[in-house]
Amino acid sequence: MGLEIAAAGSLLFAGSSFGTLTIAGVSAAQVGSLLLTVALTGAQFAMAALTKPRRPPGVDQSVKQNVRQADVPQRRCYGTTRTGGAIFFYEAIKPYLYVGYAYNAGPIDSIVSWRLNGKNYSVDTAGNALDAPFRRAADGFVFVQHSIRYGASDQAIDPILAADFPALPSTFRQRGSATVVFKAHYGGNRDEHDSIYGNGGQFEPLLTIRGAKVYDPRDPAQDRDNSSTWKWSDTASLIIADYIRDPIFGRVPPDRIDWDSVAASATRDEEPVALASGGWQKRYTINGVVDTSQRPEEVIRSMLTANRGRVVMTGGLMRIISGGVPDPVMTIHDGLVIGPVEARSATARANLINRVKTEFIAPDREWTTANGPVYDREDLQDEDGAIYEQSITLPFTDTHQRAQRLAKAFLLDARYGRFVTVQCTNEAILLEAGDIVQIDLTWLPSATGLYTVEKAEMLEGFNGVALSLSEYSSDIENGWVPATDEQPFDISPTEI
């Protein structure tokens, strides 16, 4: 008979504190000290070694397949994605096969489309298949029926299972999990069966789902502690925050997240970006599937590739920072500097990039990983005297236009190579990793420009702040010109 869905997963941060997780070489147990900041960034995963690229979670398409086992990792579908489910019920009683799949830990918004054994079809409001071969044209006989539950915390037992298996207890209801039960008629004979389902002996549904509802701190109608008030969104920062705070995934208490930073980053993610073909698209989104078998810190890095973001721990709170274009929060001028300034003025040749290859998720290829656009800078190749190529993996990016923009941004990030360390007065005490600052030193004009705070740390005796800064340019985000930068792209037929 059926199995209740088993809860499984690993901890990102345990208990009520940040434990001892180390990110970027700094123990999270140290975060309580004033101004110690450290960033977890998507760039660490997006930039993969050419010889042996590391694939972050989300690229592994087995996450999206149907799974039948006793202890099944729970899944979360974010944005819009096509996926299989985890089987929680399986029974064959001629002439029907009954299969129940759990698709999402938590409520989903809706099911967009249906596909069974490679054949697309639609479903009416009663759950009956409407199209051949799953509905017979001659007399309207329905071979495949469905019952859907959207994952409410108080949902009842599935109606098909309740009607056809009265011995099941009413408590068999998979509360909080979005499920679909399939009731599939075998067919009148073997030939009819094969004409409906094919002759491979498989039953493999794949659903396109508008997945998890997430909390948006900008919406006054939503309550952070009441998930029934949340709404569906594919905005990258909202999804990253949801994953981090979820009790079965990241497990960070919601009051340990800086929700103001989430709101600001979500607004940047939703900025409209023009397309060469006309119209526009949201700047940064996340669409894909995660599960509890994956390491949370790796999932977060993987998600951060979608918006060039970072997660920063500072003062006991986690800030989520999108790769949009924030205004500088401070100018570091002559009067703030109290110690030596070290500046690196150019990118090392070993770090130069002038061609970027991409992998992204292609909806028109069953939401599988595809080789994406190549961002090629022949002018820089001439300047550098050679081609320096890098590959980036974008496991939650689902349009080639976003992949192209991200490729250009990664290339420019690598080439804006100035790095500055400086000691400032305590006027810099509120700076945090991820903040943008302006450097304007009359005696060091070569360092003038915008920089990202990588680390801010109090000096001994609390007599100042030591800053580590990496060069930043608004051109990374605002320099995109669709008419000239966006290139036509078609997936190679060999990948179909």
Coordinates of N, CA, C and O in Angstrom, one line a residue, residues 100-164:
G100 N 0.2 7.4 -6.7 CA 0.2 8.8 -6.1 C 1.6 9.4 -6.0 O 2.5 8.7 -5.6
Y101 N 1.7 10.6 -6.5 CA 3.0 11.3 -6.5 C 2.9 12.5 -5.6 O 2.0 13.3 -5.7
A102 N 4.0 12.7 -4.8 CA 4.2 14.0 -4.1 C 5.1 14.9 -4.9 O 6.2 14.4 -5.2
Y103 N 4.7 16.1 -5.1 CA 5.5 17.0 -6.0 C 6.2 18.1 -5.3 O 7.2 18.7 -5.7
N104 N 5.6 18.5 -4.1 CA 6.2 19.7 -3.5 C 6.0 19.6 -2.0 O 4.8 19.3 -1.5
A105 N 7.0 19.9 -1.2 CA 6.9 20.1 0.2 C 6.3 21.5 0.5 O 7.1 22.5 0.4
G106 N 5.0 21.6 0.7 CA 4.4 22.9 0.9 C 3.4 23.1 -0.3 O 3.4 22.4 -1.3
P107 N 2.6 24.2 -0.1 CA 1.6 24.5 -1.2 C 2.2 24.9 -2.5 O 3.3 25.5 -2.5
I108 N 1.6 24.6 -3.6 CA 1.9 25.1 -4.9 C 0.8 26.0 -5.4 O -0.3 26.0 -4.9
D109 N 1.1 26.7 -6.4 CA 0.1 27.6 -7.0 C -0.8 26.9 -8.0 O -2.0 27.0 -7.8
S110 N -0.2 26.2 -8.9 CA -1.1 25.5 -9.9 C -0.3 24.5 -10.7 O 1.0 24.5 -10.7
I111 N -1.0 23.7 -11.5 CA -0.4 22.8 -12.5 C -0.6 23.4 -13.9 O -1.8 23.6 -14.2
V112 N 0.4 23.7 -14.6 CA 0.3 24.4 -15.9 C 0.1 23.4 -17.0 O -0.8 23.7 -17.9
S113 N 0.7 22.3 -17.0 CA 0.5 21.3 -18.1 C 0.9 19.9 -17.7 O 1.5 19.7 -16.7
W114 N 0.4 19.0 -18.5 CA 0.5 17.5 -18.2 C 1.2 16.8 -19.3 O 0.9 17.1 -20.5
R115 N 2.0 15.8 -19.0 CA 2.7 15.0 -20.0 C 2.8 13.6 -19.4 O 3.2 13.4 -18.2
L116 N 2.5 12.6 -20.1 CA 2.6 11.2 -19.7 C 3.2 10.4 -20.8 O 2.8 10.3 -21.9
N117 N 4.3 9.7 -20.4 CA 5.1 8.9 -21.4 C 5.4 9.6 -22.7 O 5.2 9.1 -23.8
G118 N 5.7 10.9 -22.5 CA 6.1 11.7 -23.7 C 5.0 12.3 -24.5 O 5.3 12.9 -25.5
K119 N 3.8 12.2 -24.0 CA 2.6 12.7 -24.7 C 1.9 13.8 -23.9 O 1.6 13.6 -22.7
N120 N 1.8 15.0 -24.5 CA 1.1 16.1 -23.8 C -0.4 15.9 -23.9 O -1.0 15.4 -24.9
Y121 N -1.1 16.4 -22.8 CA -2.6 16.3 -22.8 C -3.1 17.4 -21.8 O -2.3 17.9 -21.1
S122 N -4.4 17.6 -21.9 CA -5.0 18.5 -20.9 C -6.0 17.8 -20.1 O -6.4 16.7 -20.3
V123 N -6.4 18.5 -19.0 CA -7.3 17.8 -18.0 C -8.4 18.8 -17.6 O -8.2 20.0 -17.5
D124 N -9.6 18.3 -17.5 CA -10.8 19.1 -17.1 C -10.8 19.3 -15.6 O -10.0 18.8 -14.9
T125 N -11.8 20.2 -15.2 CA -11.9 20.5 -13.8 C -12.2 19.3 -12.9 O -12.0 19.3 -11.7
A126 N -12.8 18.3 -13.5 CA -13.1 17.1 -12.7 C -11.9 16.1 -12.6 O -12.0 15.0 -12.0
G127 N -10.8 16.4 -13.3 CA -9.6 15.6 -13.3 C -9.5 14.6 -14.4 O -8.7 13.7 -14.3
N128 N -10.4 14.7 -15.4 CA -10.4 13.7 -16.5 C -9.5 14.2 -17.6 O -9.5 15.3 -18.0
A129 N -8.7 13.2 -18.2 CA -7.9 13.6 -19.4 C -8.9 13.9 -20.5 O -9.9 13.3 -20.7
L130 N -8.5 14.9 -21.3 CA -9.4 15.4 -22.4 C -8.9 15.0 -23.8 O -9.7 15.1 -24.7
D131 N -7.7 14.6 -23.9 CA -7.1 14.4 -25.2 C -6.7 13.0 -25.5 O -6.3 12.2 -24.5
A132 N -6.7 12.6 -26.7 CA -6.2 11.3 -27.1 C -4.7 11.2 -26.9 O -4.0 12.3 -27.0
P133 N -4.1 10.1 -26.5 CA -4.8 8.8 -26.5 C -5.4 8.5 -25.1 O -5.8 7.3 -24.9
F134 N -5.4 9.4 -24.2 CA -5.8 9.1 -22.8 C -7.3 9.3 -22.7 O -7.9 9.1 -21.6
R135 N -8.0 9.7 -23.7 CA -9.5 9.8 -23.8 C -9.9 9.3 -25.2 O -9.4 9.8 -26.2
R136 N -10.7 8.3 -25.2 CA -11.1 7.7 -26.5 C -12.0 8.6 -27.3 O -13.1 9.0 -26.7
A137 N -11.7 8.9 -28.5 CA -12.5 9.8 -29.3 C -13.9 9.2 -29.6 O -14.9 10.0 -29.7
A138 N -13.9 8.0 -29.9 CA -15.2 7.4 -30.4 C -16.3 7.5 -29.4 O -17.5 7.9 -29.8
D139 N -16.1 7.3 -28.1 CA -17.2 7.3 -27.1 C -16.8 8.2 -25.9 O -17.6 8.2 -24.9
G140 N -15.7 8.8 -25.9 CA -15.3 9.7 -24.8 C -14.8 9.0 -23.5 O -14.7 9.6 -22.5
F141 N -14.6 7.7 -23.6 CA -14.1 6.9 -22.5 C -12.8 7.5 -22.0 O -11.8 7.7 -22.8
V142 N -12.7 7.7 -20.7 CA -11.5 8.3 -20.1 C -10.6 7.2 -19.5 O -11.0 6.4 -18.7
F143 N -9.4 7.2 -20.0 CA -8.4 6.2 -19.6 C -7.6 6.6 -18.4 O -7.1 5.8 -17.5
V144 N -7.4 8.0 -18.2 CA -6.6 8.5 -17.2 C -7.3 9.6 -16.4 O -7.8 10.6 -17.0
Q145 N -7.5 9.4 -15.1 CA -8.1 10.3 -14.2 C -7.1 10.8 -13.2 O -6.1 10.1 -12.9
H146 N -7.4 12.0 -12.6 CA -6.5 12.6 -11.7 C -7.2 13.2 -10.5 O -8.4 13.7 -10.7
S147 N -6.6 13.2 -9.4 CA -7.1 14.0 -8.2 C -5.9 14.8 -7.7 O -4.8 14.3 -7.6
I148 N -6.1 16.1 -7.5 CA -5.1 17.0 -7.2 C -5.3 17.6 -5.8 O -6.4 18.0 -5.4
R149 N -4.3 17.6 -5.0 CA -4.3 18.4 -3.7 C -3.1 19.3 -3.8 O -2.0 18.9 -4.1
Y150 N -3.3 20.6 -3.4 CA -2.3 21.6 -3.6 C -1.4 21.8 -2.4 O -0.5 22.7 -2.5
G151 N -1.5 21.0 -1.4 CA -0.5 21.1 -0.3 C -0.9 21.8 0.9 O 0.0 22.2 1.7
A152 N -2.2 21.9 1.2 CA -2.6 22.6 2.4 C -2.2 21.8 3.6 O -2.2 20.6 3.6
S153 N -2.0 22.5 4.7 CA -1.6 21.9 5.9 C -2.7 21.1 6.5 O -2.5 20.2 7.4
D154 N -3.9 21.3 6.1 CA -5.1 20.6 6.7 C -5.8 19.8 5.7 O -7.0 19.4 5.8
Q155 N -5.1 19.4 4.6 CA -5.8 18.7 3.5 C -6.3 17.3 3.9 O -5.7 16.7 4.8
A156 N -7.4 16.9 3.3 CA -8.0 15.6 3.6 C -7.3 14.5 2.8 O -6.5 14.8 1.9
I157 N -7.6 13.3 3.0 CA -7.1 12.2 2.2 C -7.5 12.4 0.8 O -8.6 13.0 0.5
D158 N -6.7 11.9 -0.1 CA -6.9 12.0 -1.6 C -8.3 11.4 -1.9 O -8.6 10.3 -1.5
P159 N -9.1 12.1 -2.7 CA -10.5 11.6 -3.0 C -10.5 10.3 -3.8 O -11.4 9.5 -3.5
I160 N -9.7 10.1 -4.7 CA -9.6 8.8 -5.5 C -9.3 7.7 -4.5 O -9.9 6.6 -4.5
L161 N -8.3 7.9 -3.7 CA -7.9 6.8 -2.8 C -9.0 6.6 -1.7 O -9.2 5.4 -1.4
A162 N -9.6 7.6 -1.3 CA -10.7 7.4 -0.3 C -11.8 6.6 -0.8 O -12.4 5.8 -0.2
A163 N -12.2 6.9 -2.1 CA -13.3 6.2 -2.7 C -13.0 4.8 -3.1 O -13.8 3.9 -2.9
D164 N -11.8 4.5 -3.6 CA -11.5 3.2 -4.1 C -10.7 2.3 -3.1 O -10.6 1.1 -3.4

